């Protein structure tokens, strides 16, 4: 999955660019000229220009291009996945709306006929049909969020238990007889317990972040909001 999304290529090229950046920083520090030796020339602007020139000399354009291409693949894969999920939710919601349409007509039609003037009765069928579909889509999207939260809880719990005990083992904090083998019944039970706590917490908070985490993860929330708009309107 990582290779398909292009993440591995992004990480490898970013590491290479980081080494180039460090070399550029060292070259810039060596080439630095004290402010008092500048005279009337703008020291800050001139320094920024010189640092930019050194970075352009040290960075490998091909590595930068590969990193940008990999990042573009990541964005496309995320958007494609979200659009597929959105399309699946819309399809399911329309199907659910069609199932409850006849029941809605029996309940809503008499009330709409009383509330609307006779000239507008021709719109009753359309209102009922699209009202049922809209309700079905909202229900399907809520179920999609629940399924996504369950998957994230299970995946996050698995990563937490696996890498948590690896970190504890490296720090000599975990005795060998307490180490859980991945795939064992005990490991699976611990993962399930941690995932249950995470899933219940997400449901209890209506799939929103608590105040401290919401402020700390505000940039990621903005990215999520942008992707939601992009998937829903583009």
PDB file of C-alpha atoms in Angstrom:
ATOM      1  CA  UNK A   1       0.000   0.000   0.000  1.00  0.00           C
ATOM      2  CA  UNK A   2       2.831   2.382   0.841  1.00  0.00           C
ATOM      3  CA  UNK A   3       4.472   1.751  -2.527  1.00  0.00           C
ATOM      4  CA  UNK A   4       1.171   2.218  -4.364  1.00  0.00           C
ATOM      5  CA  UNK A   5       0.490   5.557  -2.698  1.00  0.00           C
ATOM      6  CA  UNK A   6       3.987   6.852  -3.340  1.00  0.00           C
ATOM      7  CA  UNK A   7       4.824   7.428   0.320  1.00  0.00           C
ATOM      8  CA  UNK A   8       8.014   5.398   0.203  1.00  0.00           C
ATOM      9  CA  UNK A   9       9.290   7.464  -2.718  1.00  0.00           C
ATOM     10  CA  UNK A  10       8.417  10.697  -0.921  1.00  0.00           C
ATOM     11  CA  UNK A  11      10.208   9.639   2.259  1.00  0.00           C
ATOM     12  CA  UNK A  12      13.335   8.447   0.475  1.00  0.00           C
ATOM     13  CA  UNK A  13      13.620  11.637  -1.549  1.00  0.00           C
ATOM     14  CA  UNK A  14      12.875  13.844   1.430  1.00  0.00           C
ATOM     15  CA  UNK A  15      15.691  12.152   3.345  1.00  0.00           C
ATOM     16  CA  UNK A  16      18.016  12.811   0.434  1.00  0.00           C
ATOM     17  CA  UNK A  17      16.879  16.441   0.268  1.00  0.00           C
ATOM     18  CA  UNK A  18      17.389  16.766   4.020  1.00  0.00           C
ATOM     19  CA  UNK A  19      21.023  15.766   3.608  1.00  0.00           C
ATOM     20  CA  UNK A  20      21.365  18.328   0.832  1.00  0.00           C
ATOM     21  CA  UNK A  21      19.725  20.937   3.030  1.00  0.00           C
ATOM     22  CA  UNK A  22      22.165  20.276   5.855  1.00  0.00           C
ATOM     23  CA  UNK A  23      25.042  20.671   3.420  1.00  0.00           C
ATOM     24  CA  UNK A  24      23.526  23.934   2.260  1.00  0.00           C
ATOM     25  CA  UNK A  25      23.199  25.213   5.830  1.00  0.00           C
ATOM     26  CA  UNK A  26      26.844  24.461   6.511  1.00  0.00           C
ATOM     27  CA  UNK A  27      27.891  26.201   3.298  1.00  0.00           C
ATOM     28  CA  UNK A  28      25.746  29.220   4.149  1.00  0.00           C
ATOM     29  CA  UNK A  29      27.272  29.514   7.614  1.00  0.00           C
ATOM     30  CA  UNK A  30      30.764  29.360   6.180  1.00  0.00           C
ATOM     31  CA  UNK A  31      29.894  31.987   3.584  1.00  0.00           C
ATOM     32  CA  UNK A  32      28.258  34.314   6.094  1.00  0.00           C
ATOM     33  CA  UNK A  33      29.551  37.851   6.375  1.00  0.00           C
ATOM     34  CA  UNK A  34      29.165  39.887   9.588  1.00  0.00           C
ATOM     35  CA  UNK A  35      26.508  42.593   9.586  1.00  0.00           C
ATOM     36  CA  UNK A  36      28.957  45.349  10.441  1.00  0.00           C
ATOM     37  CA  UNK A  37      30.913  44.623   7.235  1.00  0.00           C
ATOM     38  CA  UNK A  38      27.848  45.285   5.071  1.00  0.00           C
ATOM     39  CA  UNK A  39      27.757  49.054   5.125  1.00  0.00           C
ATOM     40  CA  UNK A  40      24.552  50.517   3.761  1.00  0.00           C
ATOM     41  CA  UNK A  41      23.528  47.240   2.115  1.00  0.00           C
ATOM     42  CA  UNK A  42      20.507  45.455   3.581  1.00  0.00           C
ATOM     43  CA  UNK A  43      22.070  42.641   5.569  1.00  0.00           C
ATOM     44  CA  UNK A  44      18.906  40.578   6.046  1.00  0.00           C
ATOM     45  CA  UNK A  45      17.772  40.695   2.418  1.00  0.00           C
ATOM     46  CA  UNK A  46      21.255  39.990   1.093  1.00  0.00           C
ATOM     47  CA  UNK A  47      21.682  37.042   3.433  1.00  0.00           C
ATOM     48  CA  UNK A  48      18.353  35.531   2.377  1.00  0.00           C
ATOM     49  CA  UNK A  49      19.341  35.826  -1.285  1.00  0.00           C
ATOM     50  CA  UNK A  50      22.723  34.201  -0.673  1.00  0.00           C
ATOM     51  CA  UNK A  51      21.196  31.341   1.319  1.00  0.00           C
ATOM     52  CA  UNK A  52      18.641  30.749  -1.424  1.00  0.00           C
ATOM     53  CA  UNK A  53      21.411  30.632  -4.021  1.00  0.00           C
ATOM     54  CA  UNK A  54      23.395  28.136  -1.959  1.00  0.00           C
ATOM     55  CA  UNK A  55      20.325  25.917  -1.521  1.00  0.00           C
ATOM     56  CA  UNK A  56      19.684  26.006  -5.249  1.00  0.00           C
ATOM     57  CA  UNK A  57      23.262  24.930  -5.816  1.00  0.00           C
ATOM     58  CA  UNK A  58      23.231  22.087  -3.266  1.00  0.00           C
ATOM     59  CA  UNK A  59      19.734  20.626  -3.844  1.00  0.00           C
ATOM     60  CA  UNK A  60      19.342  17.970  -6.511  1.00  0.00           C
ATOM     61  CA  UNK A  61      16.497  19.006  -8.878  1.00  0.00           C
ATOM     62  CA  UNK A  62      15.780  15.389  -9.816  1.00  0.00           C
ATOM     63  CA  UNK A  63      15.355  14.392  -6.166  1.00  0.00           C
ATOM     64  CA  UNK A  64      13.042  17.368  -5.585  1.00  0.00           C
ATOM     65  CA  UNK A  65      11.036  16.453  -8.688  1.00  0.00           C
ATOM     66  CA  UNK A  66      10.721  12.823  -7.553  1.00  0.00           C
ATOM     67  CA  UNK A  67       9.577  13.928  -4.101  1.00  0.00           C
ATOM     68  CA  UNK A  68       6.935  16.242  -5.583  1.00  0.00           C
ATOM     69  CA  UNK A  69       5.733  13.511  -7.942  1.00  0.00           C
ATOM     70  CA  UNK A  70       5.445  11.076  -5.038  1.00  0.00           C
ATOM     71  CA  UNK A  71       3.534  13.652  -2.994  1.00  0.00           C
ATOM     72  CA  UNK A  72       1.198  14.215  -5.954  1.00  0.00           C
ATOM     73  CA  UNK A  73       0.541  10.461  -6.106  1.00  0.00           C
ATOM     74  CA  UNK A  74      -0.257  10.442  -2.383  1.00  0.00           C
ATOM     75  CA  UNK A  75      -2.774  13.271  -2.779  1.00  0.00           C
ATOM     76  CA  UNK A  76      -4.414  11.589  -5.768  1.00  0.00           C
ATOM     77  CA  UNK A  77      -4.687   8.239  -3.977  1.00  0.00           C
ATOM     78  CA  UNK A  78      -6.247   9.860  -0.899  1.00  0.00           C
ATOM     79  CA  UNK A  79      -8.741  11.853  -2.970  1.00  0.00           C
ATOM     80  CA  UNK A  80      -9.629   8.800  -5.087  1.00  0.00           C
ATOM     81  CA  UNK A  81     -10.235   6.697  -1.965  1.00  0.00           C
ATOM     82  CA  UNK A  82     -12.412   9.374  -0.386  1.00  0.00           C
ATOM     83  CA  UNK A  83     -14.398   9.874  -3.575  1.00  0.00           C
ATOM     84  CA  UNK A  84     -15.036   6.129  -3.805  1.00  0.00           C
ATOM     85  CA  UNK A  85     -16.254   6.077  -0.211  1.00  0.00           C
ATOM     86  CA  UNK A  86     -18.416   9.125  -0.867  1.00  0.00           C
ATOM     87  CA  UNK A  87     -19.886   7.519  -3.992  1.00  0.00           C
ATOM     88  CA  UNK A  88     -20.568   4.297  -2.075  1.00  0.00           C
ATOM     89  CA  UNK A  89     -22.331   6.272   0.671  1.00  0.00           C
ATOM     90  CA  UNK A  90     -24.464   8.145  -1.878  1.00  0.00           C
ATOM     91  CA  UNK A  91     -25.413   4.914  -3.675  1.00  0.00           C
ATOM     92  CA  UNK A  92     -26.310   3.168  -0.422  1.00  0.00           C
ATOM     93  CA  UNK A  93     -28.227   6.206   0.795  1.00  0.00           C
ATOM     94  CA  UNK A  94     -30.311   6.407  -2.376  1.00  0.00           C
ATOM     95  CA  UNK A  95     -31.127   2.694  -2.105  1.00  0.00           C
ATOM     96  CA  UNK A  96     -32.172   3.087   1.526  1.00  0.00           C
ATOM     97  CA  UNK A  97     -34.289   6.111   0.612  1.00  0.00           C
ATOM     98  CA  UNK A  98     -36.099   4.141  -2.085  1.00  0.00           C
ATOM     99  CA  UNK A  99     -36.924   1.406   0.440  1.00  0.00           C
ATOM    100  CA  UNK A 100     -38.648   3.833   2.830  1.00  0.00           C
ATOM    101  CA  UNK A 101     -40.250   5.952   0.125  1.00  0.00           C
ATOM    102  CA  UNK A 102     -43.650   4.219   0.152  1.00  0.00           C
ATOM    103  CA  UNK A 103     -43.884   4.393   3.941  1.00  0.00           C
ATOM    104  CA  UNK A 104     -42.932   8.080   3.811  1.00  0.00           C
ATOM    105  CA  UNK A 105     -45.657   8.741   1.239  1.00  0.00           C
ATOM    106  CA  UNK A 106     -48.311   7.249   3.526  1.00  0.00           C
ATOM    107  CA  UNK A 107     -47.170   9.432   6.420  1.00  0.00           C
ATOM    108  CA  UNK A 108     -46.007  12.639   4.743  1.00  0.00           C
ATOM    109  CA  UNK A 109     -48.427  13.004   1.813  1.00  0.00           C
ATOM    110  CA  UNK A 110     -51.549  13.841   3.858  1.00  0.00           C
ATOM    111  CA  UNK A 111     -49.648  16.405   5.921  1.00  0.00           C
ATOM    112  CA  UNK A 112     -48.071  17.998   2.853  1.00  0.00           C
ATOM    113  CA  UNK A 113     -51.444  18.192   1.107  1.00  0.00           C
ATOM    114  CA  UNK A 114     -52.813  20.044   4.116  1.00  0.00           C
ATOM    115  CA  UNK A 115     -49.821  22.377   4.385  1.00  0.00           C
ATOM    116  CA  UNK A 116     -49.461  23.229   0.666  1.00  0.00           C
ATOM    117  CA  UNK A 117     -51.831  24.987  -1.659  1.00  0.00           C
ATOM    118  CA  UNK A 118     -53.429  22.831  -4.393  1.00  0.00           C
ATOM    119  CA  UNK A 119     -51.254  24.485  -7.031  1.00  0.00           C
ATOM    120  CA  UNK A 120     -48.155  23.027  -5.349  1.00  0.00           C
ATOM    121  CA  UNK A 121     -49.399  19.475  -4.849  1.00  0.00           C
ATOM    122  CA  UNK A 122     -47.557  18.402  -7.991  1.00  0.00           C
ATOM    123  CA  UNK A 123     -44.283  18.886  -6.097  1.00  0.00           C
ATOM    124  CA  UNK A 124     -45.193  16.497  -3.279  1.00  0.00           C
ATOM    125  CA  UNK A 125     -43.827  13.386  -5.021  1.00  0.00           C
ATOM    126  CA  UNK A 126     -40.522  15.139  -5.715  1.00  0.00           C
ATOM    127  CA  UNK A 127     -40.232  16.423  -2.145  1.00  0.00           C
ATOM    128  CA  UNK A 128     -40.890  12.986  -0.692  1.00  0.00           C
ATOM    129  CA  UNK A 129     -38.515  11.218  -3.074  1.00  0.00           C
ATOM    130  CA  UNK A 130     -35.575  13.559  -2.574  1.00  0.00           C
ATOM    131  CA  UNK A 131     -36.274  13.907   1.146  1.00  0.00           C
ATOM    132  CA  UNK A 132     -36.025  10.134   1.539  1.00  0.00           C
ATOM    133  CA  UNK A 133     -32.844   9.987  -0.537  1.00  0.00           C
ATOM    134  CA  UNK A 134     -31.251  12.843   1.400  1.00  0.00           C
ATOM    135  CA  UNK A 135     -32.110  11.162   4.701  1.00  0.00           C
ATOM    136  CA  UNK A 136     -30.720   7.879   3.411  1.00  0.00           C
ATOM    137  CA  UNK A 137     -27.474   9.528   2.303  1.00  0.00           C
ATOM    138  CA  UNK A 138     -27.052  11.182   5.711  1.00  0.00           C
ATOM    139  CA  UNK A 139     -27.641   7.838   7.439  1.00  0.00           C
ATOM    140  CA  UNK A 140     -25.214   6.046   5.111  1.00  0.00           C
ATOM    141  CA  UNK A 141     -22.553   8.712   5.646  1.00  0.00           C
ATOM    142  CA  UNK A 142     -22.951   8.393   9.422  1.00  0.00           C
ATOM    143  CA  UNK A 143     -22.525   4.620   9.121  1.00  0.00           C
ATOM    144  CA  UNK A 144     -19.454   5.213   6.945  1.00  0.00           C
ATOM    145  CA  UNK A 145     -17.964   7.382   9.672  1.00  0.00           C
ATOM    146  CA  UNK A 146     -18.656   4.672  12.244  1.00  0.00           C
ATOM    147  CA  UNK A 147     -16.980   2.046  10.054  1.00  0.00           C
ATOM    148  CA  UNK A 148     -14.016   4.360   9.451  1.00  0.00           C
ATOM    149  CA  UNK A 149     -13.702   5.036  13.189  1.00  0.00           C
ATOM    150  CA  UNK A 150     -13.766   1.309  13.918  1.00  0.00           C
ATOM    151  CA  UNK A 151     -11.043   0.652  11.345  1.00  0.00           C
ATOM    152  CA  UNK A 152      -8.880   3.489  12.679  1.00  0.00           C
ATOM    153  CA  UNK A 153      -9.321   2.222  16.229  1.00  0.00           C
ATOM    154  CA  UNK A 154      -8.252  -1.304  15.318  1.00  0.00           C
ATOM    155  CA  UNK A 155      -5.321  -0.167  13.200  1.00  0.00           C
ATOM    156  CA  UNK A 156      -4.161   2.379  15.754  1.00  0.00           C
ATOM    157  CA  UNK A 157      -4.411  -0.127  18.594  1.00  0.00           C
ATOM    158  CA  UNK A 158      -2.380  -2.660  16.633  1.00  0.00           C
ATOM    159  CA  UNK A 159       0.371  -0.115  15.926  1.00  0.00           C
ATOM    160  CA  UNK A 160       0.327   1.138  19.519  1.00  0.00           C
ATOM    161  CA  UNK A 161       0.683  -2.310  21.086  1.00  0.00           C
ATOM    162  CA  UNK A 162       3.267  -3.515  18.547  1.00  0.00           C
ATOM    163  CA  UNK A 163       5.572  -0.509  18.569  1.00  0.00           C
ATOM    164  CA  UNK A 164       4.883   0.315  22.213  1.00  0.00           C
ATOM    165  CA  UNK A 165       6.248  -2.981  23.415  1.00  0.00           C
ATOM    166  CA  UNK A 166       9.162  -2.694  20.978  1.00  0.00           C
ATOM    167  CA  UNK A 167      10.070   0.685  22.485  1.00  0.00           C
ATOM    168  CA  UNK A 168       9.676  -0.705  26.017  1.00  0.00           C
ATOM    169  CA  UNK A 169      11.845  -3.673  25.100  1.00  0.00           C
ATOM    170  CA  UNK A 170      14.628  -1.407  23.776  1.00  0.00           C
ATOM    171  CA  UNK A 171      14.492   0.573  27.002  1.00  0.00           C
ATOM    172  CA  UNK A 172      14.641  -2.649  29.067  1.00  0.00           C
ATOM    173  CA  UNK A 173      11.269  -1.834  30.634  1.00  0.00           C
ATOM    174  CA  UNK A 174       9.469  -4.968  29.452  1.00  0.00           C
ATOM    175  CA  UNK A 175      10.453  -8.401  30.762  1.00  0.00           C
ATOM    176  CA  UNK A 176      10.832 -11.042  28.087  1.00  0.00           C
ATOM    177  CA  UNK A 177       8.115 -13.247  29.567  1.00  0.00           C
ATOM    178  CA  UNK A 178       5.597 -10.408  29.175  1.00  0.00           C
ATOM    179  CA  UNK A 179       6.393  -9.743  25.526  1.00  0.00           C
ATOM    180  CA  UNK A 180       3.399 -10.498  23.298  1.00  0.00           C
ATOM    181  CA  UNK A 181       3.944 -12.303  20.024  1.00  0.00           C
ATOM    182  CA  UNK A 182       2.156 -10.567  17.178  1.00  0.00           C
ATOM    183  CA  UNK A 183      -0.825 -12.652  16.089  1.00  0.00           C
ATOM    184  CA  UNK A 184      -1.125 -14.539  19.350  1.00  0.00           C
ATOM    185  CA  UNK A 185      -4.504 -14.682  21.154  1.00  0.00           C
ATOM    186  CA  UNK A 186      -3.204 -12.494  23.979  1.00  0.00           C
ATOM    187  CA  UNK A 187      -1.856  -9.900  21.545  1.00  0.00           C
ATOM    188  CA  UNK A 188      -5.176  -9.875  19.696  1.00  0.00           C
ATOM    189  CA  UNK A 189      -7.105  -9.506  22.954  1.00  0.00           C
ATOM    190  CA  UNK A 190      -4.978  -6.545  24.069  1.00  0.00           C
ATOM    191  CA  UNK A 191      -5.383  -4.903  20.671  1.00  0.00           C
ATOM    192  CA  UNK A 192      -9.138  -5.441  20.852  1.00  0.00           C
ATOM    193  CA  UNK A 193      -9.336  -3.899  24.327  1.00  0.00           C
ATOM    194  CA  UNK A 194      -7.315  -0.833  23.300  1.00  0.00           C
ATOM    195  CA  UNK A 195      -9.365  -0.486  20.105  1.00  0.00           C
ATOM    196  CA  UNK A 196     -12.610  -0.691  22.091  1.00  0.00           C
ATOM    197  CA  UNK A 197     -11.470   2.148  24.360  1.00  0.00           C
ATOM    198  CA  UNK A 198     -10.532   4.278  21.349  1.00  0.00           C
ATOM    199  CA  UNK A 199     -13.747   3.541  19.462  1.00  0.00           C
ATOM    200  CA  UNK A 200     -15.983   4.251  22.463  1.00  0.00           C
ATOM    201  CA  UNK A 201     -14.117   7.511  23.053  1.00  0.00           C
ATOM    202  CA  UNK A 202     -14.679   8.565  19.437  1.00  0.00           C
ATOM    203  CA  UNK A 203     -18.387   7.776  19.619  1.00  0.00           C
ATOM    204  CA  UNK A 204     -18.709   9.558  22.981  1.00  0.00           C
ATOM    205  CA  UNK A 205     -17.112  12.716  21.571  1.00  0.00           C
ATOM    206  CA  UNK A 206     -19.200  12.547  18.352  1.00  0.00           C
ATOM    207  CA  UNK A 207     -16.042  11.865  16.290  1.00  0.00           C
ATOM    208  CA  UNK A 208     -14.561  15.225  17.292  1.00  0.00           C
ATOM    209  CA  UNK A 209     -11.298  16.009  19.056  1.00  0.00           C
ATOM    210  CA  UNK A 210     -11.113  17.236  22.671  1.00  0.00           C
ATOM    211  CA  UNK A 211     -10.147  20.866  23.165  1.00  0.00           C
ATOM    212  CA  UNK A 212      -6.382  20.395  23.788  1.00  0.00           C
ATOM    213  CA  UNK A 213      -5.932  17.956  20.894  1.00  0.00           C
ATOM    214  CA  UNK A 214      -8.149  20.050  18.619  1.00  0.00           C
ATOM    215  CA  UNK A 215      -5.826  23.022  19.073  1.00  0.00           C
ATOM    216  CA  UNK A 216      -2.679  20.931  18.695  1.00  0.00           C
ATOM    217  CA  UNK A 217      -3.962  19.150  15.574  1.00  0.00           C
ATOM    218  CA  UNK A 218      -5.533  22.228  13.992  1.00  0.00           C
ATOM    219  CA  UNK A 219      -3.346  22.023  10.834  1.00  0.00           C
ATOM    220  CA  UNK A 220      -4.462  18.425  10.239  1.00  0.00           C
ATOM    221  CA  UNK A 221      -8.075  19.441  10.849  1.00  0.00           C
ATOM    222  CA  UNK A 222      -7.721  22.131   8.181  1.00  0.00           C
ATOM    223  CA  UNK A 223      -6.320  19.549   5.757  1.00  0.00           C
ATOM    224  CA  UNK A 224      -9.254  17.236   6.523  1.00  0.00           C
ATOM    225  CA  UNK A 225     -11.724  20.089   5.988  1.00  0.00           C
ATOM    226  CA  UNK A 226     -10.082  20.956   2.652  1.00  0.00           C
ATOM    227  CA  UNK A 227     -10.206  17.336   1.481  1.00  0.00           C
ATOM    228  CA  UNK A 228     -13.865  17.098   2.490  1.00  0.00           C
ATOM    229  CA  UNK A 229     -14.732  20.146   0.408  1.00  0.00           C
ATOM    230  CA  UNK A 230     -12.639  18.901  -2.499  1.00  0.00           C
ATOM    231  CA  UNK A 231     -14.242  15.464  -2.496  1.00  0.00           C
ATOM    232  CA  UNK A 232     -17.778  16.772  -2.076  1.00  0.00           C
ATOM    233  CA  UNK A 233     -17.727  19.635  -4.576  1.00  0.00           C
ATOM    234  CA  UNK A 234     -15.052  18.960  -7.195  1.00  0.00           C
TER     235      UNK A 234
END
